[in-house]
């Protein structure tokens, strides 16, 4: 179903949604295209005038009510997510909590959209700066975090007074529907948020990018699609924020505790089965502690259990689809052929019914070198590639030698080293002895080809506001 102008709308055709752990169909949703996309913009554009002139307190109240309802439905949403997206239920619960955090944070932040007065050089003049909602926002979201990627955009957009047209990923429309049900029930006025589903996203994206009434694109997904959409948005000068791919370095210096660092690496690398843009993709370990680090990492990873996210003890869910498994398989085979040491994993998982889903064993590769594809290509799967380094001098150059710039991690107990390396890393998010440098209260986003703009925190709101200067003769 689409959600346009406050109503649920069926389409003339639909498409199937499947459980990636079992291949079973779990629902069907309406299949839309350019016509529905334009209808959604009609509704969002018509609603903008009144929504953008509500008080911040009124908008805050709606966001707060949505937070309450999402919190109440926490368990149902988590179960739906595990069914539709595959992540283990505990991870799904964490994501719903994280998603709700954005609603609460922006319910609070809506009331803090401050302006400014600026002294003028002219005695008869005053300057006033006000900040106003951009207009209709087009949001396109991915499948890997199917609830939080919506609230991270809807929260600040609604707080600012924008109206929204959203297209969720075709793999996870049921989670998106559940989020929209919450907003519908809290009584957002018709047209303020609208959703179009499509098995083929391109016509929807084209309709929005060619529509002058859409004043901003916010996109989370692959760098490839981000470049395509960003280029089009530039032709009619829409504001753009994009959160794209990553290739995170995870650097372990010789003064770090190798066991603690290996534990951190095993947790963050295999989160969401490696299907996260901040997932470490190059684990650099200084030579003197490399053996202990690698042994601990491999031991921990070998114990990880793959399967349905509803099974107790499972921490590795399925990959999203067959091409994703094939990509992981290709990267691992390429690395092993070129001399990487396979310490655990390294194959598809097909026994005990796992062949019905898209499973790949959690894998650790040691002795990874720059000739291997995995050294430069994003994996988006459960593979930890370890690279030994000797000199602190060139580790920054190595870590920064990528077109991406989203997250980077470092482990050290030397505070000067931590400061200097964090400063030198050309990434938007740095974890120092920390594997979870994210929060609704903090700015998330990348540099270089990992994107532009930030989501979360007070700066996340700036992305949905225009600045207006008023020069006033007195
Ligand atoms: P992923 O590799 O995470 O699936 P994509 O960039 O392909 O990343 O998808 C992220 C989002 O972008 C999804 O909602 C998808 O439907 C959408 N998308 C992909 N291609 C296009 C396109 N040409 N126009 C508009 N949206 C697109």
Coordinates of C-alpha atoms and ligand atoms in Angstrom, one line a residue:
X1 CA 0.0 0.0 0.0
X2 CA 1.0 3.6 -0.7
X3 CA 0.2 6.3 1.8
X4 CA -0.8 9.5 0.1
X5 CA -2.6 12.5 1.5
X6 CA -3.5 10.7 4.7
X7 CA -5.0 7.6 3.0
X8 CA -3.8 4.1 2.3
X9 CA -3.9 3.4 -1.4
X10 CA -3.8 0.1 -3.2
X11 CA -2.1 -0.1 -6.6
X12 CA -3.2 -1.9 -9.8
X13 CA -0.3 -4.3 -9.3
X14 CA 1.8 -5.4 -6.4
X15 CA 5.1 -7.2 -5.6
X16 CA 6.2 -9.8 -3.0
X17 CA 8.2 -9.2 0.1
X18 CA 10.3 -12.3 1.2
X19 CA 12.0 -13.4 4.4
X20 CA 15.7 -13.5 3.6
X21 CA 16.2 -16.3 6.1
X22 CA 13.6 -18.7 4.6
X23 CA 12.7 -17.4 1.2
X24 CA 9.1 -17.4 2.3
X25 CA 6.7 -14.6 1.1
X26 CA 5.8 -12.5 4.1
X27 CA 3.5 -9.9 2.3
X28 CA 2.7 -8.1 -0.8
X29 CA 2.7 -4.3 -1.4
X30 CA 1.4 -2.0 -4.1
X31 CA 3.8 -1.3 -6.9
X32 CA 3.9 2.3 -7.8
X33 CA 5.6 4.5 -10.4
X34 CA 5.7 8.0 -11.7
X35 CA 1.9 8.7 -11.3
X36 CA 1.9 7.8 -7.6
X37 CA 5.1 9.7 -7.0
X38 CA 3.6 12.8 -8.5
X39 CA 0.4 12.4 -6.5
X40 CA 2.5 12.2 -3.4
X41 CA 4.2 15.5 -4.2
X42 CA 0.9 17.1 -4.9
X43 CA -0.2 16.2 -1.4
X44 CA 3.1 17.2 0.2
X45 CA 3.1 20.5 -1.6
X46 CA -0.5 21.3 -0.6
X47 CA 0.2 20.4 3.0
X48 CA 3.4 22.5 3.2
X49 CA 1.9 25.9 3.8
X50 CA -0.1 24.9 6.8
X51 CA 2.4 22.4 8.3
X52 CA 5.4 24.8 8.0
X53 CA 3.4 27.5 9.9
X54 CA 2.3 25.3 12.8
X55 CA 4.2 26.2 16.0
X56 CA 7.3 24.3 17.0
X57 CA 5.3 23.1 20.0
X58 CA 2.6 21.5 17.8
X59 CA 5.1 19.7 15.7
X60 CA 7.0 18.6 18.8
X61 CA 3.8 17.1 20.2
X62 CA 3.3 15.0 17.2
X63 CA 6.8 13.7 17.3
X64 CA 6.6 13.0 21.0
X65 CA 3.3 11.1 20.4
X66 CA 5.0 9.1 17.6
X67 CA 7.9 8.3 20.0
X68 CA 5.4 7.0 22.6
X69 CA 3.6 4.8 20.2
X70 CA 6.8 3.4 18.7
X71 CA 8.0 2.6 22.2
X72 CA 4.7 0.9 23.0
X73 CA 5.0 -1.2 19.7
X74 CA 8.7 -1.9 20.3
X75 CA 8.4 -5.7 20.4
X76 CA 6.0 -6.0 17.4
X77 CA 8.2 -3.8 15.3
X78 CA 11.3 -5.8 16.2
X79 CA 9.6 -9.1 15.2
X80 CA 8.5 -7.6 11.9
X81 CA 12.0 -6.4 11.3
X82 CA 13.5 -9.9 12.0
X83 CA 10.9 -11.4 9.6
X84 CA 11.4 -9.0 6.8
X85 CA 15.0 -8.0 7.1
X86 CA 16.5 -11.0 8.9
X87 CA 18.6 -9.5 11.7
X88 CA 18.6 -11.3 15.0
X89 CA 15.7 -10.2 17.3
X90 CA 18.0 -8.6 19.9
X91 CA 19.6 -6.5 17.2
X92 CA 16.1 -5.6 15.9
X93 CA 15.1 -4.5 19.4
X94 CA 18.2 -2.3 19.5
X95 CA 17.3 -0.8 16.2
X96 CA 13.7 0.0 17.2
X97 CA 15.0 1.8 20.3
X98 CA 17.5 3.7 18.2
X99 CA 14.8 4.6 15.7
X100 CA 12.5 5.9 18.5
X101 CA 15.4 8.0 19.9
X102 CA 15.3 10.1 16.8
X103 CA 11.7 10.9 17.3
X104 CA 12.3 12.0 20.9
X105 CA 15.4 13.9 20.1
X106 CA 13.7 15.9 17.3
X107 CA 10.6 16.4 19.4
X108 CA 12.9 18.2 21.8
X109 CA 15.0 19.9 19.1
X110 CA 12.0 21.3 17.2
X111 CA 11.7 23.9 20.0
X112 CA 15.3 25.1 19.5
X113 CA 15.2 26.3 15.9
X114 CA 16.8 29.6 16.9
X115 CA 17.5 32.6 14.7
X116 CA 20.1 35.3 15.1
X117 CA 20.5 39.1 15.1
X118 CA 23.8 40.5 13.7
X119 CA 25.2 44.0 14.3
X120 CA 25.2 46.1 11.1
X121 CA 27.9 48.6 10.1
X122 CA 25.1 51.1 9.4
X123 CA 23.6 52.9 12.4
X124 CA 20.1 52.8 10.7
X125 CA 20.2 49.1 9.9
X126 CA 19.5 45.8 11.8
X127 CA 20.1 42.3 10.6
X128 CA 17.9 39.4 11.5
X129 CA 18.5 35.8 10.5
X130 CA 15.6 33.4 10.5
X131 CA 15.5 29.7 9.7
X132 CA 12.7 28.2 7.8
X133 CA 11.6 24.8 6.5
X134 CA 13.0 24.0 3.1
X135 CA 9.8 22.7 1.5
X136 CA 8.9 19.3 0.2
X137 CA 11.6 16.7 0.9
X138 CA 12.1 13.5 -1.1
X139 CA 13.5 10.7 1.1
X140 CA 14.9 7.4 -0.3
X141 CA 15.9 4.8 2.3
X142 CA 17.7 1.5 2.4
X143 CA 16.8 -2.0 3.6
X144 CA 19.6 -2.6 6.1
X145 CA 18.2 -0.5 8.9
X146 CA 14.5 -0.4 7.8
X147 CA 13.0 1.5 10.7
X148 CA 15.8 3.9 12.0
X149 CA 16.7 5.1 8.5
X150 CA 13.2 6.4 8.2
X151 CA 12.9 8.2 11.6
X152 CA 16.4 9.7 11.1
X153 CA 14.9 11.6 8.2
X154 CA 11.3 12.0 9.2
X155 CA 12.2 13.3 12.7
X156 CA 14.2 16.3 11.7
X157 CA 12.1 17.0 8.5
X158 CA 8.9 17.2 10.6
X159 CA 10.6 19.1 13.4
X160 CA 11.7 21.7 10.8
X161 CA 8.2 22.0 9.3
X162 CA 9.0 20.2 6.0
X163 CA 6.6 17.8 4.3
X164 CA 7.9 14.5 3.0
X165 CA 7.5 12.0 0.1
X166 CA 9.3 8.8 1.0
X167 CA 10.2 5.7 -0.9
X168 CA 11.4 2.8 1.2
X169 CA 13.7 0.1 -0.1
X170 CA 11.8 -2.6 -2.0
X171 CA 13.1 -5.3 0.3
X172 CA 11.6 -3.8 3.5
X173 CA 8.3 -2.0 2.8
X174 CA 6.5 -3.6 5.6
X175 CA 8.7 -2.0 8.3
X176 CA 8.1 1.3 6.5
X177 CA 4.4 0.8 6.6
X178 CA 4.5 0.1 10.3
X179 CA 6.3 3.4 10.8
X180 CA 3.7 5.3 8.7
X181 CA 0.9 3.6 10.7
X182 CA 2.3 5.2 13.8
X183 CA 2.3 8.7 12.3
X184 CA -1.1 8.1 10.8
X185 CA -2.4 7.2 14.3
X186 CA -0.9 10.2 16.0
X187 CA -2.9 12.4 13.6
X188 CA -0.4 14.1 11.4
X189 CA -2.4 16.2 9.0
X190 CA -3.0 14.6 5.5
X191 CA -0.2 15.2 3.1
X192 CA 2.5 15.9 5.6
X193 CA 4.2 12.6 5.1
X194 CA 3.5 10.3 2.1
X195 CA 5.0 7.0 1.0
X196 CA 5.2 5.4 -2.4
X197 CA 6.4 1.8 -2.8
X198 CA 7.9 0.5 -6.0
X199 CA 9.6 -2.6 -7.2
X200 CA 11.5 -0.4 -9.7
X201 CA 12.7 2.7 -7.9
X202 CA 14.0 4.6 -10.9
X203 CA 10.6 6.1 -12.2
X204 CA 9.8 7.3 -8.7
X205 CA 13.2 8.9 -8.2
X206 CA 13.0 10.5 -11.6
X207 CA 9.6 12.0 -11.0
X208 CA 10.7 13.5 -7.7
X209 CA 14.0 14.8 -9.1
X210 CA 12.3 16.4 -12.1
X211 CA 9.7 18.1 -9.9
X212 CA 10.5 21.7 -9.0
X213 CA 8.2 21.5 -6.0
X214 CA 10.6 19.0 -4.4
X215 CA 13.3 21.2 -2.7
X216 CA 15.5 18.6 -1.1
X217 CA 16.7 15.0 -1.6
X218 CA 17.8 13.0 1.4
X219 CA 19.2 9.6 0.4
X220 CA 20.8 6.7 2.2
X221 CA 22.1 3.9 0.0
X222 CA 25.0 3.0 -2.3
X223 CA 27.5 5.4 -3.6
X224 CA 26.7 4.4 -7.1
X225 CA 23.0 5.3 -6.8
X226 CA 23.9 8.4 -4.7
X227 CA 26.1 9.8 -7.5
X228 CA 23.3 9.2 -10.0
X229 CA 20.6 10.9 -7.9
X230 CA 22.9 13.6 -6.6
X231 CA 23.9 14.6 -10.1
X232 CA 20.2 14.9 -11.1
X233 CA 19.3 16.9 -8.0
X234 CA 22.1 19.3 -9.0
X235 CA 20.5 20.1 -12.3
X236 CA 17.6 22.0 -10.7
X237 CA 19.6 23.0 -7.6
X238 CA 17.9 21.0 -4.9
X239 CA 19.5 20.7 -1.5
X240 CA 21.0 17.2 -1.0
X241 CA 22.1 15.1 1.9
X242 CA 23.5 11.7 1.3
X243 CA 24.7 8.9 3.4
X244 CA 26.5 6.4 1.1
X245 CA 28.9 3.5 1.3
X246 CA 31.9 3.1 3.5
X247 CA 35.2 1.2 3.8
X248 CA 36.0 1.7 7.4
X249 CA 39.6 1.1 8.7
X250 CA 39.9 -0.4 12.2
X251 CA 43.4 0.3 13.4
X252 CA 44.9 -1.6 16.4
X253 CA 48.1 -0.1 17.7
X254 CA 50.7 -2.1 19.6
X255 CA 49.9 -0.4 22.9
X256 CA 46.3 -1.6 22.8
X257 CA 45.0 -4.7 24.6
X258 CA 44.8 -7.1 21.7
X259 CA 42.1 -9.2 23.3
X260 CA 39.8 -6.2 24.0
X261 CA 40.4 -4.9 20.5
X262 CA 39.6 -8.3 19.0
X263 CA 36.4 -8.5 21.0
X264 CA 35.4 -5.0 19.7
X265 CA 36.3 -6.0 16.1
X266 CA 34.2 -9.2 16.3
X267 CA 31.2 -7.2 17.6
X268 CA 31.2 -4.3 15.2
X269 CA 32.2 -6.2 12.1
X270 CA 29.5 -8.8 12.4
X271 CA 26.7 -6.4 13.4
X272 CA 23.8 -6.9 11.0
X273 CA 25.9 -9.6 9.4
X274 CA 28.3 -6.9 8.1
X275 CA 25.6 -5.1 6.3
X276 CA 26.2 -1.7 7.7
X277 CA 27.9 1.3 6.1
X278 CA 30.1 1.8 9.2
X279 CA 31.2 -1.9 9.2
X280 CA 35.0 -2.2 9.4
X281 CA 36.3 -3.4 6.0
X282 CA 40.1 -3.2 6.7
X283 CA 41.4 -4.3 10.1
X284 CA 45.0 -3.1 10.5
X285 CA 46.9 -4.5 13.4
X286 CA 50.5 -3.6 14.4
X287 CA 52.8 -6.6 14.0
X288 CA 53.9 -7.2 17.6
X289 CA 50.3 -8.0 18.7
X290 CA 48.9 -9.3 15.5
X291 CA 49.0 -13.0 16.3
X292 CA 47.2 -12.6 19.6
X293 CA 44.6 -10.3 18.1
X294 CA 44.0 -12.6 15.1
X295 CA 43.7 -15.7 17.2
X296 CA 41.2 -14.1 19.6
X297 CA 39.2 -12.7 16.7
X298 CA 39.1 -16.1 14.9
X299 CA 38.1 -17.9 18.1
X300 CA 35.2 -15.6 18.8
X301 CA 34.0 -15.6 15.2
X302 CA 34.2 -19.4 14.9
X303 CA 31.6 -19.6 17.8
X304 CA 29.1 -17.3 16.1
X305 CA 25.9 -19.0 15.2
X306 CA 24.1 -18.3 12.0
X307 CA 20.4 -18.9 11.4
X308 CA 16.9 -17.5 11.8
X309 CA 17.0 -14.3 13.9
X310 CA 14.3 -15.8 16.1
X311 CA 16.5 -18.7 17.2
X312 CA 18.2 -18.2 20.6
X313 CA 21.9 -17.7 20.4
X314 CA 21.9 -16.7 16.7
X315 CA 24.1 -13.6 16.0
X316 CA 24.5 -14.0 12.3
X317 CA 21.4 -13.5 10.2
X318 CA 21.0 -13.9 6.4
X319 CA 22.4 -11.6 3.8
X320 CA 19.7 -9.6 2.0
X321 CA 19.8 -11.5 -1.3
X322 CA 21.7 -13.9 -3.5
X323 CA 23.8 -11.3 -5.3
X324 CA 25.1 -10.2 -1.9
X325 CA 26.1 -13.8 -1.0
X326 CA 27.8 -14.1 -4.4
X327 CA 29.7 -10.9 -3.9
X328 CA 31.0 -12.1 -0.5
X329 CA 32.0 -15.4 -2.0
X330 CA 33.8 -13.7 -4.9
X331 CA 35.8 -11.4 -2.5
X332 CA 36.8 -14.3 -0.2
X333 CA 37.8 -16.6 -3.0
X334 CA 39.8 -13.8 -4.6
X335 CA 41.6 -13.1 -1.4
X336 CA 42.4 -16.8 -0.7
X337 CA 43.7 -17.3 -4.2
X338 CA 46.0 -14.3 -3.8
X339 CA 47.5 -15.7 -0.5
X340 CA 45.2 -14.7 2.3
X341 CA 44.9 -17.1 5.2
X342 CA 41.4 -18.3 5.9
X343 CA 41.1 -18.7 9.7
X344 CA 37.4 -19.5 10.0
X345 CA 34.3 -19.5 7.7
X346 CA 34.9 -19.1 4.0
X347 CA 31.8 -20.8 2.6
X348 CA 28.1 -20.5 2.1
X349 CA 25.9 -22.1 4.8
X350 CA 23.4 -24.6 3.3
X351 CA 22.8 -27.3 5.9
X352 CA 19.9 -27.4 8.5
X353 CA 17.6 -25.6 6.1
X354 CA 19.8 -22.5 5.7
X355 CA 19.9 -23.2 1.9
X356 CA 16.4 -21.7 1.7
X357 CA 17.9 -18.3 2.8
X358 CA 21.0 -16.3 1.9
X359 CA 23.6 -17.4 4.5
X360 CA 27.4 -17.1 4.4
X361 CA 29.6 -18.2 7.3
X362 CA 31.2 -15.6 9.5
X363 CA 34.8 -15.4 8.1
X364 CA 38.2 -14.2 9.2
X365 CA 41.0 -13.6 6.7
X366 CA 44.5 -12.9 7.8
X367 CA 47.5 -11.6 5.7
X368 CA 45.2 -9.5 3.4
X369 CA 47.2 -7.4 0.9
X370 CA 46.3 -4.4 -1.4
X371 CA 46.1 -6.6 -4.5
X372 CA 43.0 -8.3 -3.1
X373 CA 39.5 -7.0 -4.1
X374 CA 38.4 -7.0 -0.5
X375 CA 41.1 -4.4 0.3
X376 CA 39.3 -1.7 -1.7
X377 CA 35.7 -2.8 -2.4
X378 CA 33.0 -2.5 0.2
X379 CA 32.0 -6.1 1.3
X380 CA 28.6 -5.6 3.1
X381 CA 28.9 -9.1 4.5
X382 CA 30.3 -11.2 7.4
X383 CA 34.0 -11.1 6.5
X384 CA 36.8 -9.6 8.7
X385 CA 40.0 -9.0 6.6
X386 CA 43.1 -8.5 8.7
X387 CA 46.2 -6.6 7.5
X388 CA 49.4 -6.4 9.5
X389 CA 51.3 -3.0 9.6
X390 CA 54.7 -2.1 11.0
X391 CA 55.0 1.7 11.0
X392 CA 52.8 4.3 12.7
X393 CA 54.3 6.7 10.1
X394 CA 52.3 5.4 7.1
X395 CA 49.2 3.9 8.7
X396 CA 47.3 7.2 8.2
X397 CA 48.1 7.2 4.5
X398 CA 47.0 3.6 4.3
X399 CA 43.8 4.1 6.2
X400 CA 42.9 7.2 4.1
X401 CA 43.7 5.5 0.8
X402 CA 40.1 5.0 -0.2
X403 CA 37.4 7.0 -2.0
X404 CA 35.2 6.5 1.0
X405 CA 35.2 8.4 4.3
X406 CA 32.4 7.3 6.6
X407 CA 33.6 5.6 9.8
X408 CA 37.1 4.7 11.2
X409 CA 38.1 3.0 14.4
X410 CA 41.3 3.0 16.4
X411 CA 42.5 1.2 19.5
X412 CA 45.3 2.7 21.5
X413 CA 46.1 3.6 25.1
X414 CA 48.3 6.5 24.2
X415 CA 46.3 9.7 24.4
X416 CA 48.6 11.7 22.1
X417 CA 48.5 9.0 19.4
X418 CA 44.7 8.8 19.7
X419 CA 44.4 12.6 19.2
X420 CA 46.8 12.8 16.3
X421 CA 45.4 9.8 14.4
X422 CA 41.8 10.9 15.0
X423 CA 42.7 14.3 13.6
X424 CA 44.4 12.8 10.6
X425 CA 41.8 10.3 9.6
X426 CA 39.7 11.6 6.7
X427 CA 36.4 10.1 7.9
X428 CA 33.2 11.6 9.3
X429 CA 32.9 9.3 12.3
X430 CA 35.8 8.1 14.5
X431 CA 35.6 5.5 17.3
X432 CA 38.5 5.6 19.7
X433 CA 38.5 2.4 21.7
X434 CA 34.8 2.5 20.9
X435 CA 32.7 0.5 18.5
X436 CA 29.5 2.4 18.7
X437 CA 30.1 6.0 17.9
X438 CA 26.5 6.7 17.0
X439 CA 23.5 8.3 18.8
X440 CA 20.4 10.3 17.9
X441 CA 22.1 13.1 19.7
X442 CA 25.3 13.0 17.6
X443 CA 26.0 13.9 13.9
X444 CA 26.3 10.9 11.6
X445 CA 27.7 11.2 8.1
X446 CA 30.7 10.9 5.9
X447 CA 33.2 12.8 3.8
X448 CA 34.5 12.1 0.3
X449 CA 32.4 9.6 -1.6
X450 CA 30.6 8.5 1.6
X451 CA 28.3 11.4 1.3
X452 CA 27.5 14.9 2.5
X453 CA 25.4 16.4 5.3
X454 CA 24.8 14.9 8.7
X455 CA 21.9 13.0 10.3
X456 CA 21.3 13.2 14.1
X457 CA 22.2 15.8 16.6
X458 CA 21.3 19.5 16.3
X459 CA 23.2 19.8 13.0
X460 CA 20.8 17.1 11.6
X461 CA 18.1 19.7 11.7
X462 CA 20.1 22.2 9.6
X463 CA 19.7 19.9 6.7
X464 CA 16.0 20.7 6.6
X465 CA 16.2 24.5 7.1
X466 CA 16.9 27.4 4.8
X467 CA 18.6 30.5 6.2
X468 CA 16.9 33.8 5.5
X469 CA 18.5 37.2 6.1
X470 CA 16.4 40.2 6.8
X471 CA 18.1 43.6 6.5
X472 CA 16.0 46.2 8.2
X473 CA 16.3 50.0 8.0
X474 CA 15.2 51.6 11.2
Ligands
LIG1 P1 21.6 -1.0 -1.6 O1 22.9 -1.5 -2.2 O2 21.7 -0.7 -0.1 O3 20.4 -1.8 -1.9 P2 20.8 1.1 -3.3 O4 21.5 2.4 -3.5 O5 20.6 0.2 -4.5 O6 21.5 0.4 -2.1 O7 19.3 1.3 -2.7 C1 19.0 2.3 -1.7 C2 17.7 2.9 -2.0 O8 17.8 3.6 -3.3 C3 16.6 1.9 -2.2 O9 15.4 2.5 -1.6 C4 16.4 1.8 -3.7 O10 15.1 1.4 -4.1 C5 16.8 3.2 -4.1 N1 17.2 3.3 -5.5 C6 18.1 2.5 -6.2 N2 18.2 2.9 -7.5 C7 17.4 4.0 -7.6 C8 17.2 4.9 -8.7 N3 17.7 4.8 -9.9 N4 16.3 5.9 -8.4 C9 15.8 6.1 -7.2 N5 16.0 5.3 -6.2 C10 16.8 4.2 -6.3

